[in-house]
Short mmCIF file of C-alpha atoms and ligand atoms in Angstrom, two decimals:
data_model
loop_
_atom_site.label_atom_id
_atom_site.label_comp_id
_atom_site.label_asym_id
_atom_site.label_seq_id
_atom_site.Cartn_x
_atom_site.Cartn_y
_atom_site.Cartn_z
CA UNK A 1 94.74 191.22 105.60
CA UNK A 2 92.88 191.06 108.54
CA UNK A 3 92.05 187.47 110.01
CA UNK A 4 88.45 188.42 110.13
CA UNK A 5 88.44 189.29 105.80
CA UNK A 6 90.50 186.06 105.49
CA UNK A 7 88.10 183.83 107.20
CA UNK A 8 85.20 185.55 104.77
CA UNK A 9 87.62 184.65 101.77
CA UNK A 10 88.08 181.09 102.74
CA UNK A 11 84.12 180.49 103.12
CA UNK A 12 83.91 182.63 99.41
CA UNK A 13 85.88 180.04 98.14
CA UNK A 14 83.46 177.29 98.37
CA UNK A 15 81.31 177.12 94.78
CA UNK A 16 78.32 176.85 96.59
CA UNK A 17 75.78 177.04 93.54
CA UNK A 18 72.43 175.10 94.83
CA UNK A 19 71.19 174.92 91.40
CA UNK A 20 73.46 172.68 89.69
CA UNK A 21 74.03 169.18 90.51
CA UNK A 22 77.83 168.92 90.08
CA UNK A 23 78.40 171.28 93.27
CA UNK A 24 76.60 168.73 95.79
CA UNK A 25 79.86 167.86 97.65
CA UNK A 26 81.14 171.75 97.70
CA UNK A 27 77.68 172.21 99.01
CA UNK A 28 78.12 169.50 102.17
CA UNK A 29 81.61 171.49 102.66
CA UNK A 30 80.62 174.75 102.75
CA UNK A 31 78.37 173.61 105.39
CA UNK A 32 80.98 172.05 107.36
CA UNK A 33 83.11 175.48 107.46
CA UNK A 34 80.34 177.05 109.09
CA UNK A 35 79.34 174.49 111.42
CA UNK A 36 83.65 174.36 112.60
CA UNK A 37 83.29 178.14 112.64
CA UNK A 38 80.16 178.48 114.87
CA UNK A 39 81.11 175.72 116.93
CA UNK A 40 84.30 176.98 117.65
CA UNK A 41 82.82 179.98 118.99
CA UNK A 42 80.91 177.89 121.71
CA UNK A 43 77.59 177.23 120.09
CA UNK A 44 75.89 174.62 119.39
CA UNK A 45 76.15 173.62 115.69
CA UNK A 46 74.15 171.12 113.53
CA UNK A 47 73.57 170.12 110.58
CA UNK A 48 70.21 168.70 108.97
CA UNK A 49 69.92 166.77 106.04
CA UNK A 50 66.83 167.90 103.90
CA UNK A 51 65.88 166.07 100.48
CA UNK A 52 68.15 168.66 99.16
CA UNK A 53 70.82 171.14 100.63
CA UNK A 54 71.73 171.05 104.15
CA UNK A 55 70.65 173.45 106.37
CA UNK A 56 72.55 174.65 109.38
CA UNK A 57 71.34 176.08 112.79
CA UNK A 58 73.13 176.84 115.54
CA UNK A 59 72.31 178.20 118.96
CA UNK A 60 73.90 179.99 122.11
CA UNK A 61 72.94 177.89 125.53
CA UNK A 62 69.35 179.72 125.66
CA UNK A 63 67.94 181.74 128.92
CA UNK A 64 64.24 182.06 129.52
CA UNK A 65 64.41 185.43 130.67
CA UNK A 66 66.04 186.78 127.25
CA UNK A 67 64.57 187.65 123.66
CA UNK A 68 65.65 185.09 120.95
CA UNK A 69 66.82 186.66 117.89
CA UNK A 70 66.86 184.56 114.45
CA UNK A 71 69.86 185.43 112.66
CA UNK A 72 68.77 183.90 108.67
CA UNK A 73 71.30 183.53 106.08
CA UNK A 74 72.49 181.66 102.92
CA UNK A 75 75.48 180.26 101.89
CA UNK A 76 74.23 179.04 98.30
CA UNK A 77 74.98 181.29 95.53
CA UNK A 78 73.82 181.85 92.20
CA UNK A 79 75.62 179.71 88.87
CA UNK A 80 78.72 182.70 87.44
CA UNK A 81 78.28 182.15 83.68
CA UNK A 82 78.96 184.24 81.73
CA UNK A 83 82.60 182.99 82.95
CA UNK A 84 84.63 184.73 80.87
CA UNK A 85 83.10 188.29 81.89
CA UNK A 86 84.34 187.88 85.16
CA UNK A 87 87.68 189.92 85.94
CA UNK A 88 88.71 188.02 88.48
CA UNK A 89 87.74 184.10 88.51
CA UNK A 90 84.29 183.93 91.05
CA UNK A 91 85.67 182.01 93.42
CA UNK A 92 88.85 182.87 94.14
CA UNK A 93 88.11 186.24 96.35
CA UNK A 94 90.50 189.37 95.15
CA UNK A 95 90.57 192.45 96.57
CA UNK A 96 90.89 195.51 94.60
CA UNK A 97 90.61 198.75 96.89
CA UNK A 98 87.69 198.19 98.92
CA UNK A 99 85.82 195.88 96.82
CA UNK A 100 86.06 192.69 97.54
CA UNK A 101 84.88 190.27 94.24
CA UNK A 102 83.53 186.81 94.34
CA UNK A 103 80.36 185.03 93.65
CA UNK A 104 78.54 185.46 96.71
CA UNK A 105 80.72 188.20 98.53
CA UNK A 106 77.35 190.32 98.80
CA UNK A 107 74.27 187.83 98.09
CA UNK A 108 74.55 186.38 100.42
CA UNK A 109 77.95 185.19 102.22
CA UNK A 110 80.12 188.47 103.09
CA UNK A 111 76.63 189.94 104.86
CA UNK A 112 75.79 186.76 107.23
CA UNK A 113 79.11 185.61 107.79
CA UNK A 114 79.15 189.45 109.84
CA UNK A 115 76.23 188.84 111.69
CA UNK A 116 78.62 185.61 112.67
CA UNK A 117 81.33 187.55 113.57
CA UNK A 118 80.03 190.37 115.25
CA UNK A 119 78.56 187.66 117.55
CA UNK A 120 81.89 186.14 118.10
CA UNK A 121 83.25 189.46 118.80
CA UNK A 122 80.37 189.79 121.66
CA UNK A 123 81.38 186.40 122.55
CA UNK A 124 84.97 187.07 123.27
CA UNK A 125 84.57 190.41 124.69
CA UNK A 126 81.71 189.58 127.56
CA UNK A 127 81.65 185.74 127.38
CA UNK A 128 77.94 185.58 126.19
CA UNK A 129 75.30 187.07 124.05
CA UNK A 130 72.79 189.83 125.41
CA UNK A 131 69.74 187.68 123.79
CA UNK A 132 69.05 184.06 122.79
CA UNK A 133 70.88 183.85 119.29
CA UNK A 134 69.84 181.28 116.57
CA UNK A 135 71.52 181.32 113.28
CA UNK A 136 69.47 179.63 110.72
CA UNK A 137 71.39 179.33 107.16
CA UNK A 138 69.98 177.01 104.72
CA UNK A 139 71.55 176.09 101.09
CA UNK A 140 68.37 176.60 99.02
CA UNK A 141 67.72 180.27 98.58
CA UNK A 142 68.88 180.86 95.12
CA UNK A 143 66.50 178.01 94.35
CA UNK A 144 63.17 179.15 96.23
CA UNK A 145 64.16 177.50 99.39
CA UNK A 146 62.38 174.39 98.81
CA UNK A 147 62.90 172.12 101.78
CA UNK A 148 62.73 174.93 104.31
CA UNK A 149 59.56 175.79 105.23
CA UNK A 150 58.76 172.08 105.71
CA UNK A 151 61.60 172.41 107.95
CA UNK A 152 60.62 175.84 109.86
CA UNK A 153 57.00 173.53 110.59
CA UNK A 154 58.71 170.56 111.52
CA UNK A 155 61.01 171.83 114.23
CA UNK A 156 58.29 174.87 114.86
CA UNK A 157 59.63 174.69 118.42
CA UNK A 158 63.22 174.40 117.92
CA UNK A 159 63.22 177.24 116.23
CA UNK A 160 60.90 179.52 118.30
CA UNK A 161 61.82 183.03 118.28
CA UNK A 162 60.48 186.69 118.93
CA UNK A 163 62.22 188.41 115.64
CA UNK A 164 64.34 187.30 113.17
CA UNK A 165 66.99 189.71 111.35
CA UNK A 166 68.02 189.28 107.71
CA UNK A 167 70.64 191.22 105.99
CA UNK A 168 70.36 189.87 102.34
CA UNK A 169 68.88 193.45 100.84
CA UNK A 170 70.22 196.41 99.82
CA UNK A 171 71.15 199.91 100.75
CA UNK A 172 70.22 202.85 98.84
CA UNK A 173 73.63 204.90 98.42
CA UNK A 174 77.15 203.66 99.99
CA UNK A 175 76.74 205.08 103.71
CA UNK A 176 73.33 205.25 103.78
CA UNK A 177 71.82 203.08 106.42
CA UNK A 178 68.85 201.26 104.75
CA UNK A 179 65.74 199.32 106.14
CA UNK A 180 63.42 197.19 103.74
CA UNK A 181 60.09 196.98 105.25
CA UNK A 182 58.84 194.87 102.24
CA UNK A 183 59.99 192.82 99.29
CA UNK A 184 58.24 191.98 96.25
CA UNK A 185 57.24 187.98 95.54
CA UNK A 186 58.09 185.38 93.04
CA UNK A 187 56.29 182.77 90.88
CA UNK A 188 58.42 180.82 88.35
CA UNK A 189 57.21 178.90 85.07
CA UNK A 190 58.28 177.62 81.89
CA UNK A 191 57.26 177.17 78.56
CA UNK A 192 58.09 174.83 75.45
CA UNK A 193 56.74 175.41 72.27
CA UNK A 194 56.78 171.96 69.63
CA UNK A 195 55.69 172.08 66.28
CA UNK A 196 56.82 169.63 63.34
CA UNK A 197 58.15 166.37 64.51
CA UNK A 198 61.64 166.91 63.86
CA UNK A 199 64.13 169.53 62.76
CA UNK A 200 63.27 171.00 59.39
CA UNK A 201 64.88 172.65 56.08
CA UNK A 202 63.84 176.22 56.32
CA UNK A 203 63.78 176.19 52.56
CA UNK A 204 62.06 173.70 51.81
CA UNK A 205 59.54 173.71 54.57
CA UNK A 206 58.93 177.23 55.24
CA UNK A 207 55.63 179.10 54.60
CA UNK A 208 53.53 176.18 55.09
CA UNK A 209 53.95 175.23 58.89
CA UNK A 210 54.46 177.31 62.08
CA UNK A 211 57.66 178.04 63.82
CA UNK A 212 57.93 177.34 67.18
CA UNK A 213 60.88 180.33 67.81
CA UNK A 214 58.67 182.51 66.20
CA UNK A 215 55.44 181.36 68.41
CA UNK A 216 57.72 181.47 71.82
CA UNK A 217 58.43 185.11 70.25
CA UNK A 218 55.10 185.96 70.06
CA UNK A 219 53.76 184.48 73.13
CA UNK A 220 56.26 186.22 75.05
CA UNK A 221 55.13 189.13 73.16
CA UNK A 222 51.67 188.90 74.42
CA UNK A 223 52.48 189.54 77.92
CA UNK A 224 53.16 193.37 77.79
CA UNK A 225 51.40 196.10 76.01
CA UNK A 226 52.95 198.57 74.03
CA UNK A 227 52.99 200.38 78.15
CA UNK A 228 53.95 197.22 79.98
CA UNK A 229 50.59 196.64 81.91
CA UNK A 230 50.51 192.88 81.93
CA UNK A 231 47.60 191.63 79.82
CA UNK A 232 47.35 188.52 81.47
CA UNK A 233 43.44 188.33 82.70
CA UNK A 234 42.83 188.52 86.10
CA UNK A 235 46.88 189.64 86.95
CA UNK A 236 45.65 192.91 88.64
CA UNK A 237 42.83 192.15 90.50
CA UNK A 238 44.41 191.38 93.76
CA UNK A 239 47.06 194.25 93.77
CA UNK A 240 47.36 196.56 96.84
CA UNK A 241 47.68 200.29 95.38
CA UNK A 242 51.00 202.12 96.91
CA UNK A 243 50.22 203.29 100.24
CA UNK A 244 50.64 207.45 99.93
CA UNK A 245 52.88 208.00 103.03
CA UNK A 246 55.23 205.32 101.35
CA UNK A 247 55.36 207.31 97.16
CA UNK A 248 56.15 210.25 99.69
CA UNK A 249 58.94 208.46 101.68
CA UNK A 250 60.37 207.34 97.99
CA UNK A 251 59.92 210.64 96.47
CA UNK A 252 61.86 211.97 98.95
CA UNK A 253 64.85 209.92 97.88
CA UNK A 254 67.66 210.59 96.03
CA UNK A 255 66.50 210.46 92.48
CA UNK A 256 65.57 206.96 91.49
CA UNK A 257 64.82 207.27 87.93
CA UNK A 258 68.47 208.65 87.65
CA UNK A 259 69.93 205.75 89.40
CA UNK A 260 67.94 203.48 87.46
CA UNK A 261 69.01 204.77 84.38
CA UNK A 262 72.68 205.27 85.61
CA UNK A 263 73.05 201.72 87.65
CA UNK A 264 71.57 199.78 84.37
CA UNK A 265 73.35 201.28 81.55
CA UNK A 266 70.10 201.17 79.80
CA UNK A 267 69.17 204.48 77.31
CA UNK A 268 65.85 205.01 78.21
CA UNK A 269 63.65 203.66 81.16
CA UNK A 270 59.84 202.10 80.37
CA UNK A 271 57.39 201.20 81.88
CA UNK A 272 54.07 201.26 82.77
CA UNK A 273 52.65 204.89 83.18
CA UNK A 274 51.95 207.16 86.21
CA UNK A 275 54.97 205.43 88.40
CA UNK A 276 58.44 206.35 89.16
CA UNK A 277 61.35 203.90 88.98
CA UNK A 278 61.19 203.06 91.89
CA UNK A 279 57.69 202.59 92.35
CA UNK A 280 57.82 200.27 89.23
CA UNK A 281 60.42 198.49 91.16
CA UNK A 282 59.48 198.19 94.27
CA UNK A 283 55.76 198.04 94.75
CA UNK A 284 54.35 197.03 91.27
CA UNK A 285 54.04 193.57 89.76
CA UNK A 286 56.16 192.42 86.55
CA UNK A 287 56.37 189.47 84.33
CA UNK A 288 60.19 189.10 83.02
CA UNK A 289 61.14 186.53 80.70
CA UNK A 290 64.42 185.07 81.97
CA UNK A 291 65.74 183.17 79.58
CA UNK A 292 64.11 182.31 75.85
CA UNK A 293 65.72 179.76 73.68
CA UNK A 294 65.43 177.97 70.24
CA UNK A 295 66.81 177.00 67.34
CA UNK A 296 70.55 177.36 65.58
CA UNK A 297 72.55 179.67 68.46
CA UNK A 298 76.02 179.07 67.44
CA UNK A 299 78.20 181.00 64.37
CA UNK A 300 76.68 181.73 61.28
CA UNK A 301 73.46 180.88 59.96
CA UNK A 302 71.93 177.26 59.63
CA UNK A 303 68.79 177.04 57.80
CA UNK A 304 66.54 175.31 60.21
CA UNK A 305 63.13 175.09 61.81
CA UNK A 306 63.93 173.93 65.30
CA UNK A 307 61.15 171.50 66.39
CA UNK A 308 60.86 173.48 69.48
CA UNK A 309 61.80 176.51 71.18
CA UNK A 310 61.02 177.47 75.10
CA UNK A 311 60.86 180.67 77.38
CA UNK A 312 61.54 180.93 81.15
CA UNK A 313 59.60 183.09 82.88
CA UNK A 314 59.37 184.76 86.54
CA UNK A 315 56.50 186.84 88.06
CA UNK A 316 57.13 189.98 90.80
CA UNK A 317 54.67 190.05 93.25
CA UNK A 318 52.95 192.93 95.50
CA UNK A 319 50.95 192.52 98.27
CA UNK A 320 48.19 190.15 97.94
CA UNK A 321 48.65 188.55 94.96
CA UNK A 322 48.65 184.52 95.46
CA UNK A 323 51.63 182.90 93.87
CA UNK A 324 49.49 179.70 93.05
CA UNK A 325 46.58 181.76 91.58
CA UNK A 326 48.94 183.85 89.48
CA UNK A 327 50.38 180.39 88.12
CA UNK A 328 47.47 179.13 87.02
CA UNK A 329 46.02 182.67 85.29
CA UNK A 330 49.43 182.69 83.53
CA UNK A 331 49.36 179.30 82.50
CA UNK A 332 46.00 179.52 81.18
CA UNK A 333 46.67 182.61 79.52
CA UNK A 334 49.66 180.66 77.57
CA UNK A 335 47.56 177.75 76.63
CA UNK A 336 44.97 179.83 75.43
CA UNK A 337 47.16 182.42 72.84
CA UNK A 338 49.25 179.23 71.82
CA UNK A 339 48.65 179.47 68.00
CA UNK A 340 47.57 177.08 65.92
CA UNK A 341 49.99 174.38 64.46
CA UNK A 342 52.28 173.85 67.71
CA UNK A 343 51.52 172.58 71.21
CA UNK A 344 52.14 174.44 74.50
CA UNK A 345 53.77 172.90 77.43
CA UNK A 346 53.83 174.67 80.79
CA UNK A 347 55.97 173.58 83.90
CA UNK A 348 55.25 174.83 86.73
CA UNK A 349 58.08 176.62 89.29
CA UNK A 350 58.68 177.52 92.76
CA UNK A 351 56.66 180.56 93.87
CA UNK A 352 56.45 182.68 96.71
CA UNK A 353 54.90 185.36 98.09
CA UNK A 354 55.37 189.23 98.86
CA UNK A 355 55.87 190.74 102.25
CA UNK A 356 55.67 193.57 103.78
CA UNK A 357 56.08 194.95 107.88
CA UNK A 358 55.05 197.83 109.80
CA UNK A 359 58.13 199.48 109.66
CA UNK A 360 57.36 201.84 112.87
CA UNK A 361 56.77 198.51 115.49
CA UNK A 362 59.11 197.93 118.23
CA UNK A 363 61.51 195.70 116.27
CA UNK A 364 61.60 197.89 113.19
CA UNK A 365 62.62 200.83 115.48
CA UNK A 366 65.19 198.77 117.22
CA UNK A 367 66.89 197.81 113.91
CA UNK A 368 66.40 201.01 112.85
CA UNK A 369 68.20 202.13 115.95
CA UNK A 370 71.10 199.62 115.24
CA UNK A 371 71.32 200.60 111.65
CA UNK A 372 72.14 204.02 112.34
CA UNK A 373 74.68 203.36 115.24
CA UNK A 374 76.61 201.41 112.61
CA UNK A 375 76.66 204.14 110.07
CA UNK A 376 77.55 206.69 111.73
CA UNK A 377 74.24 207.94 113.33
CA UNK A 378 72.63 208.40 110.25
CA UNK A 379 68.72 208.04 110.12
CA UNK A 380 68.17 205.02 108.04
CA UNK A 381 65.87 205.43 105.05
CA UNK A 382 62.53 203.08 104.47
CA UNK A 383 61.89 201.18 101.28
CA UNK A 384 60.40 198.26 99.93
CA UNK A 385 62.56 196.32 97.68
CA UNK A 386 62.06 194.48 94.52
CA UNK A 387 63.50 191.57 94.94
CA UNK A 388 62.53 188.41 96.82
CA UNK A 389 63.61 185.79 99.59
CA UNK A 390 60.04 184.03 99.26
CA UNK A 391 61.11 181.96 103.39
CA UNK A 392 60.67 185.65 105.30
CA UNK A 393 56.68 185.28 104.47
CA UNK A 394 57.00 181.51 105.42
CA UNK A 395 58.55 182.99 108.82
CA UNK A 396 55.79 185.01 109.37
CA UNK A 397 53.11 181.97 108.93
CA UNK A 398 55.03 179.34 110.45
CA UNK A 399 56.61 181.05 112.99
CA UNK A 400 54.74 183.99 113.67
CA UNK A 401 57.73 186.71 113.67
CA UNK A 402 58.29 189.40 111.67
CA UNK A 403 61.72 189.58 110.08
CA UNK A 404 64.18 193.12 110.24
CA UNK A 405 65.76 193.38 107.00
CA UNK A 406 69.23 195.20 107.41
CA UNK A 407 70.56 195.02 103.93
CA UNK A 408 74.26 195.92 103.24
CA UNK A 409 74.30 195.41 99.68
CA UNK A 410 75.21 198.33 97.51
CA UNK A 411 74.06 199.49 94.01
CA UNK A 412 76.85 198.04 91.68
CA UNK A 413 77.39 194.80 94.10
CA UNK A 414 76.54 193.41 90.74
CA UNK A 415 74.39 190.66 92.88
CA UNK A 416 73.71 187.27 90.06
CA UNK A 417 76.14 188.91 87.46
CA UNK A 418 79.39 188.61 86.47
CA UNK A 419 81.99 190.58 88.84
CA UNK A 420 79.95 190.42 91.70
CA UNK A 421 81.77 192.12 95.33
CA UNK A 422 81.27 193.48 98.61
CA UNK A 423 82.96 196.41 100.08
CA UNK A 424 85.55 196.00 103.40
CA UNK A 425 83.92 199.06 104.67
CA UNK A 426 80.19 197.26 104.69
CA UNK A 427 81.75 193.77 105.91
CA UNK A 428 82.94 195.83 108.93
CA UNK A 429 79.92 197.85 109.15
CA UNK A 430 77.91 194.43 109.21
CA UNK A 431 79.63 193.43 112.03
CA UNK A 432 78.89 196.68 114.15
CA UNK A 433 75.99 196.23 113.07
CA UNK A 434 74.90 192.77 114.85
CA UNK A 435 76.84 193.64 117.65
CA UNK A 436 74.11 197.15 117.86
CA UNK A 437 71.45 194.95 117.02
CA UNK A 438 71.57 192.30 119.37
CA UNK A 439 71.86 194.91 122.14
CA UNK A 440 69.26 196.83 121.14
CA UNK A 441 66.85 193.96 120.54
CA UNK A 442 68.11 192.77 124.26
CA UNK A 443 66.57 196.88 125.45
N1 BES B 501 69.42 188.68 98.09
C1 BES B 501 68.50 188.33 97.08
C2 BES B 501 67.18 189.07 97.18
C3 BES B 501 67.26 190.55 97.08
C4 BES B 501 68.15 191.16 96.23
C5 BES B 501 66.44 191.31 97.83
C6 BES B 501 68.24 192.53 96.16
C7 BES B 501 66.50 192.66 97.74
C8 BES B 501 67.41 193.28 96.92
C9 BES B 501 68.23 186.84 97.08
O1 BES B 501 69.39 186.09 97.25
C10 BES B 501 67.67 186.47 95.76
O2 BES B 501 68.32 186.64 94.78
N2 BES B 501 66.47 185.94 95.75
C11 BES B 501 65.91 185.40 94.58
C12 BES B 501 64.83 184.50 95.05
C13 BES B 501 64.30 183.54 94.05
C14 BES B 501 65.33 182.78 93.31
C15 BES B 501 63.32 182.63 94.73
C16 BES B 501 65.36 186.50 93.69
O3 BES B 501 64.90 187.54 94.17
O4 BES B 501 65.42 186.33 92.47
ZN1 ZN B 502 70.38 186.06 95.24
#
């Protein structure tokens, strides 16, 4: 194995999930790998405390006369259950062909730790950096990056840049050099349902008093129509229609519908009317219910009416939809269909929202430019992507920069899920790939 893929496994082995309390420490030491490994490559590493996951940035010694270049990453990951799906266990990296499997090989540790090593290999091969360089990796992604845009306005001039470059997307096909030019937004919520006071006989209760699995049921049920148009008032109003050069750009695609269809597993796609897959996916809003819970779950059946039941839900955003306002129509539109006999409570979530880039400025043709000289001088295709990484609009705001988004991850990466990996052959391409980016960002 090459000393560059066992560096990446030893930074895949830190469980590194921001989410859950009991991974703190692993948290503080994954931070402290990176930090040893970009100060041992000569620049200047440090580590800030925020009220919750450390965030790292590290610089080259800066020249006036040179672009700076914001190199984002993150080194949380997402939680692995369902465990025992996994073939191999998450974080112990195994490589099986090209594949390489762990939680976080793809999203998001394999594709920033080779921005960091194609910089080291520019480092060792002409002693410095063609631009000003200044990784920024914070712990916090997977969670809505709470503490970081307070961060990105405290030390506004710390961090002051002319671009920052983000590989944390994906790529249509293996081989096929990919540039996002937008991604969709995020708002979070839940919802608990309570009825009677405590848990009840089914039996000897039922008939006369509402369920509070079967109001979650139908609550959740009143988001959709039979189409999936959201029939939450007020959801629509603010939506940007698809642009028509970009439904020609993603017509022009290999088929989308068929990928869907063939990458999910699922028999039959659905949706709302008069858009493509990847329309749907990438430029249209959604509201997904995450998680929806209640009741007797383990074997068998128990006769019981649970005294409450709950729903998570997240929101996709488009271009201009307001995260807060879209919280607040939701939540009133769950208080107000909450039927009678229970009581609704809604907690609000983190929330971000869309972005989108003019994919044709100078820094979108200079990644562009170092996309294809890493694949092979192939013409990278332009897409929008559905998911989210609500700090690249915070960026924009706070900072003022656009942000290039090179993504590297492939179809069946199986990003959140079980068996997540990363291919050698993109871990090496990501490296080419800073090292053409940095030089053609220095042009
Ligand atoms: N890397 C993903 C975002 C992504 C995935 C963009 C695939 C484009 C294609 C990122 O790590 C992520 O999962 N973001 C979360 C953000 C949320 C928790 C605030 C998401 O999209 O669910
Ligand atoms: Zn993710």
């Amino acid at each position: 194995m090459s000393p560059q893929l066992s560096e990446l496994f030893e930074f895949l082995r830190f469980p590194s999930i921001s989410t859950d309390r009991s991974h703190r420490e692993d948290m503080h030491r994954c931070v402290g790998f990176l930090q040893k490994k970009l100060s041992s490559m000569g620049l200047d590493a440090k580590v800030h405390q925020t009220a919750g996951h450390p965030i790292l940035v590290a610089k080259n010694p800066p020249r006036p006369d040179r672009p700076t270049v914001m190199i984002y990453g993150h080194y949380d990951v997402q939680p692995v259950d369902p465990l025992h799906e996994w073939k191999t266990p998450p974080f112990e990296p195994t490589l099986v062909g090209d594949k390489i499997y762990a939680r976080g090989a793809t999203d998001n540790k394999g594709q920033h730790f080779a921005h960091i090593l194609g910089v080291e290999e520019t480092l060792k091969e002409y002693g410095e950096l063609p631009v000003n360089v200044i990784f920024l990796l914070e712990g916090e992604e997977e969670i809505g990056s709470v503490n970081l845009g307070s961060f990105l306005t405290q030390h506004r001039d710390y961090l002051r840049c002319d671009v920052c470059a983000v590989s944390d997307t994906g790529m249509i096909a293996p081989g096929i050099p990919t540039f996002t030019y937008g991604l969709r937004g995020i708002a979070c919520l839940e919802f608990t349902v309570r009825g009677p006071a405590l848990d009840l006989h089914s039996g000897v209760y039922g008939g006369a008093i509402r369920n509070p699995c079967s109001a979650v049921a139908q609550m959740v049920a009143s988001l959709h129509d039979s189409e999936g148009r959201i029939l939450i008032s007020g959801f629509y109003d603010s939506v940007q229609p698809l642009e028509r050069w970009e439904r020609e750009m993603w017509a022009s695609l290999p088929d989308g519908d068929a990928a869907t269809l063939a990458e999910t597993g699922v028999p039959a796609l659905w949706g709302e009317d008069g858009y493509t897959a990847l329309e749907q996916r990438w430029g249209r809003p959604t509201a997904e219910v995450n998680g929806i819970g209640g009741g007797y779950q383990g074997e068998g059946s128990k006769t019981v009416i649970a005294r409450e039941a709950f729903a998570k839900l997240s929101f996709r955003l488009v271009p201009d939809q307001q995260p807060d306002e879209i919280l607040r129509l939701a939540a009133d539109h769950l208080r107000a269909i909450c039927p009678t006999g229970c009581t609704v409570e809604v907690t609000l979530g983190h929330a971000g929202p869309a972005y989108v880039m003019d994919p044709h400025s100078s820094h979108g043709q200079a990644a562009q430019r170092a996309l294809s000289r890493a694949f092979d001088g192939k013409e990278p295709r332009l897409i929008r992507e559905g998911g989210s990484i609500p700090i690249i609009q915070s960026v924009k705001d706070i900072l003022g920069v656009d942000s290039l988004l090179l993504g590297l991850a492939l179809p069946d990466c199986q990003i959140h899920a079980p068996n997540e990996n990363f291919t050698v052959t993109n871990f090496e391409a990501g490296i080419r790939l800073n090292r053409a980016l940095l030089e053609e960002l220095a042009k």
